[in-house]
């Protein structure tokens, strides 16, 4: 979806050249067209799904012709594959110290927006794909980060990718001095 596509129907053999090509059943995905002289299918698909269609090649013989041959095709148009980094898992934010973790998305056309589902540790917030701040409450915080491709258009858009993380804020280490008494 949204990516330039090009495929050619192999020239027909037998019969008299030149050949002409036509979609005789079903339909190509929106945004694609068949060149009737060359048999090339080109364009940028604008719809998701599997499209079933038949193409008929017709030769240019006269007399008993023209002769035709048809072929059925199925073409699947997928949405973009999005990826989110870092990999899902546990992130450690030190208690009482500045913390920053950037999330980046790839694939699609961008720009991306980011959202968090679940409670971030107190003192942290999400802005423009980065969780930052100073955590003030120890604990384990499960969250889901979702990136949305706001630049994609067409059927199925916008596209999203989501991953689960746990932000672990360890309890502060408390030291007592002196270690022993005289």
Tab-separated table of C-alpha atoms in Angstrom:
chain	number	residue	atom	x	y	z
A	1	UNK	CA	0.000	0.000	0.000
A	2	UNK	CA	1.374	3.396	-0.942
A	3	UNK	CA	4.432	1.869	-2.639
A	4	UNK	CA	4.998	1.953	-6.389
A	5	UNK	CA	4.189	-1.428	-7.945
A	6	UNK	CA	5.190	-2.817	-11.329
A	7	UNK	CA	4.682	-6.251	-12.879
A	8	UNK	CA	4.512	-7.464	-16.438
A	9	UNK	CA	2.365	-10.119	-17.971
A	10	UNK	CA	4.804	-12.189	-20.016
A	11	UNK	CA	4.299	-11.737	-23.733
A	12	UNK	CA	1.935	-14.323	-25.079
A	13	UNK	CA	3.469	-16.956	-27.352
A	14	UNK	CA	1.973	-18.426	-30.477
A	15	UNK	CA	-0.453	-16.446	-32.564
A	16	UNK	CA	0.343	-13.248	-34.365
A	17	UNK	CA	1.993	-10.254	-32.727
A	18	UNK	CA	1.322	-7.658	-31.496
A	19	UNK	CA	-0.864	-8.771	-28.593
A	20	UNK	CA	-3.354	-6.708	-26.629
A	21	UNK	CA	-4.176	-7.213	-22.947
A	22	UNK	CA	-7.355	-6.540	-20.982
A	23	UNK	CA	-8.779	-7.236	-17.535
A	24	UNK	CA	-11.764	-9.415	-18.380
A	25	UNK	CA	-12.971	-10.449	-14.909
A	26	UNK	CA	-12.635	-8.900	-11.477
A	27	UNK	CA	-10.656	-5.725	-10.975
A	28	UNK	CA	-7.152	-4.523	-10.245
A	29	UNK	CA	-6.575	-2.816	-6.881
A	30	UNK	CA	-7.344	0.908	-6.896
A	31	UNK	CA	-4.355	2.894	-8.099
A	32	UNK	CA	-3.105	0.188	-10.488
A	33	UNK	CA	-3.648	0.077	-14.241
A	34	UNK	CA	-2.979	-2.422	-17.018
A	35	UNK	CA	-1.244	-1.141	-20.156
A	36	UNK	CA	-3.249	-2.746	-22.995
A	37	UNK	CA	-0.254	-2.825	-25.385
A	38	UNK	CA	2.550	-4.088	-23.152
A	39	UNK	CA	0.711	-6.049	-20.464
A	40	UNK	CA	2.455	-4.031	-17.721
A	41	UNK	CA	0.578	-3.482	-14.455
A	42	UNK	CA	1.828	-0.295	-12.813
A	43	UNK	CA	0.850	2.311	-10.257
A	44	UNK	CA	0.593	2.808	-6.514
A	45	UNK	CA	-2.038	0.627	-4.808
A	46	UNK	CA	-4.508	2.616	-2.710
A	47	UNK	CA	-6.560	-0.222	-1.211
A	48	UNK	CA	-5.718	-3.126	1.093
A	49	UNK	CA	-6.798	-6.688	0.469
A	50	UNK	CA	-6.611	-9.533	-2.002
A	51	UNK	CA	-7.834	-8.751	-5.493
A	52	UNK	CA	-8.813	-11.525	-7.902
A	53	UNK	CA	-8.891	-10.722	-11.606
A	54	UNK	CA	-8.327	-12.303	-15.017
A	55	UNK	CA	-6.284	-10.897	-17.867
A	56	UNK	CA	-6.924	-11.932	-21.446
A	57	UNK	CA	-4.264	-11.672	-24.151
A	58	UNK	CA	-5.531	-11.322	-27.712
A	59	UNK	CA	-3.370	-11.766	-30.777
A	60	UNK	CA	-3.730	-9.709	-33.967
A	61	UNK	CA	-4.304	-12.545	-36.434
A	62	UNK	CA	-6.985	-12.216	-39.078
A	63	UNK	CA	-8.911	-14.877	-40.907
A	64	UNK	CA	-9.868	-17.471	-38.281
A	65	UNK	CA	-8.584	-15.239	-35.432
A	66	UNK	CA	-8.042	-13.298	-33.423
A	67	UNK	CA	-7.114	-15.864	-30.784
A	68	UNK	CA	-7.291	-15.272	-27.043
A	69	UNK	CA	-5.951	-16.821	-23.872
A	70	UNK	CA	-6.907	-15.869	-20.313
A	71	UNK	CA	-5.139	-16.206	-16.993
A	72	UNK	CA	-6.521	-15.703	-13.481
A	73	UNK	CA	-4.432	-13.818	-10.913
A	74	UNK	CA	-4.666	-12.928	-7.230
A	75	UNK	CA	-2.769	-9.860	-5.988
A	76	UNK	CA	-2.506	-9.101	-2.280
A	77	UNK	CA	-1.846	-5.527	-1.142
A	78	UNK	CA	-0.565	-5.306	2.429
A	79	UNK	CA	-0.210	-2.313	4.725
A	80	UNK	CA	3.256	-1.108	5.683
A	81	UNK	CA	5.238	-3.069	8.237
A	82	UNK	CA	5.948	-0.815	11.189
A	83	UNK	CA	8.601	-1.426	13.841
A	84	UNK	CA	9.104	0.176	17.243
A	85	UNK	CA	12.405	0.478	19.118
A	86	UNK	CA	13.682	-0.308	21.647
A	87	UNK	CA	12.716	-3.972	21.775
A	88	UNK	CA	9.921	-4.805	24.226
A	89	UNK	CA	11.019	-5.667	27.743
A	90	UNK	CA	12.075	-4.082	31.004
A	91	UNK	CA	13.490	-0.561	31.185
A	92	UNK	CA	15.156	0.622	34.386
A	93	UNK	CA	14.669	4.199	35.554
A	94	UNK	CA	16.776	5.064	38.608
A	95	UNK	CA	14.844	6.457	41.574
A	96	UNK	CA	15.383	10.197	42.112
A	97	UNK	CA	17.667	10.635	39.074
A	98	UNK	CA	16.927	12.140	35.645
A	99	UNK	CA	15.777	9.504	33.148
A	100	UNK	CA	15.119	9.614	29.400
A	101	UNK	CA	14.106	6.874	26.966
A	102	UNK	CA	13.406	7.656	23.307
A	103	UNK	CA	11.051	5.455	21.284
A	104	UNK	CA	11.429	5.405	17.507
A	105	UNK	CA	9.176	3.970	14.812
A	106	UNK	CA	10.142	2.905	11.303
A	107	UNK	CA	8.224	1.745	8.235
A	108	UNK	CA	5.238	3.520	6.718
A	109	UNK	CA	5.586	7.128	5.690
A	110	UNK	CA	5.577	9.060	8.995
A	111	UNK	CA	5.435	11.318	10.830
A	112	UNK	CA	4.617	9.235	13.880
A	113	UNK	CA	2.740	10.104	17.040
A	114	UNK	CA	3.289	8.205	20.275
A	115	UNK	CA	0.959	7.276	23.132
A	116	UNK	CA	1.288	5.358	26.389
A	117	UNK	CA	-1.358	3.062	27.804
A	118	UNK	CA	-0.895	2.314	31.490
A	119	UNK	CA	0.501	4.443	34.274
A	120	UNK	CA	3.983	5.870	33.953
A	121	UNK	CA	5.962	6.139	37.195
A	122	UNK	CA	5.298	9.378	39.090
A	123	UNK	CA	7.667	12.038	37.779
A	124	UNK	CA	7.855	10.650	34.226
A	125	UNK	CA	5.888	11.789	31.173
A	126	UNK	CA	5.767	11.117	27.436
A	127	UNK	CA	6.503	13.911	24.978
A	128	UNK	CA	7.178	13.442	21.266
A	129	UNK	CA	8.209	9.799	21.586
A	130	UNK	CA	10.424	10.244	24.646
A	131	UNK	CA	9.617	9.224	28.215
A	132	UNK	CA	11.570	11.483	30.530
A	133	UNK	CA	11.666	13.035	33.968
A	134	UNK	CA	12.765	12.027	37.451
A	135	UNK	CA	10.969	9.003	38.945
A	136	UNK	CA	9.805	9.634	42.499
A	137	UNK	CA	7.977	6.414	43.440
A	138	UNK	CA	9.672	2.981	43.326
A	139	UNK	CA	7.817	0.110	41.698
A	140	UNK	CA	7.196	-1.859	38.548
A	141	UNK	CA	5.050	-0.109	35.929
A	142	UNK	CA	3.702	-2.092	32.943
A	143	UNK	CA	2.949	0.141	29.945
A	144	UNK	CA	2.195	-0.193	26.255
A	145	UNK	CA	3.760	2.274	23.836
A	146	UNK	CA	1.876	2.789	20.551
A	147	UNK	CA	3.286	4.552	17.497
A	148	UNK	CA	0.821	5.759	14.858
A	149	UNK	CA	1.868	6.457	11.267
A	150	UNK	CA	-0.044	9.678	10.610
A	151	UNK	CA	1.498	10.139	7.157
A	152	UNK	CA	-0.058	7.055	5.552
A	153	UNK	CA	-3.269	7.494	3.630
A	154	UNK	CA	-5.745	5.169	1.996
A	155	UNK	CA	-7.688	2.175	3.213
A	156	UNK	CA	-6.641	0.943	6.627
A	157	UNK	CA	-4.683	4.089	7.524
A	158	UNK	CA	-3.468	5.219	9.930
A	159	UNK	CA	-1.295	2.210	10.771
A	160	UNK	CA	-0.042	1.469	14.270
A	161	UNK	CA	2.504	-0.644	16.078
A	162	UNK	CA	2.403	-1.316	19.823
A	163	UNK	CA	4.832	-2.981	22.218
A	164	UNK	CA	4.736	-3.803	25.912
A	165	UNK	CA	7.335	-2.566	28.353
A	166	UNK	CA	7.828	-2.546	32.088
A	167	UNK	CA	9.526	0.460	33.623
A	168	UNK	CA	11.234	-0.685	36.797
A	169	UNK	CA	12.061	1.991	39.377
A	170	UNK	CA	14.213	0.322	42.061
A	171	UNK	CA	13.860	1.509	45.654
A	172	UNK	CA	16.613	3.875	46.705
A	173	UNK	CA	19.623	2.427	48.456
A	174	UNK	CA	19.866	3.751	52.010
A	175	UNK	CA	23.240	3.818	53.713
A	176	UNK	CA	23.831	4.413	57.416
A	177	UNK	CA	27.103	5.877	58.624
A	178	UNK	CA	29.203	4.893	60.342
A	179	UNK	CA	29.074	1.205	59.508
A	180	UNK	CA	30.084	0.278	63.057
A	181	UNK	CA	30.369	1.991	66.402
A	182	UNK	CA	33.646	2.302	68.315
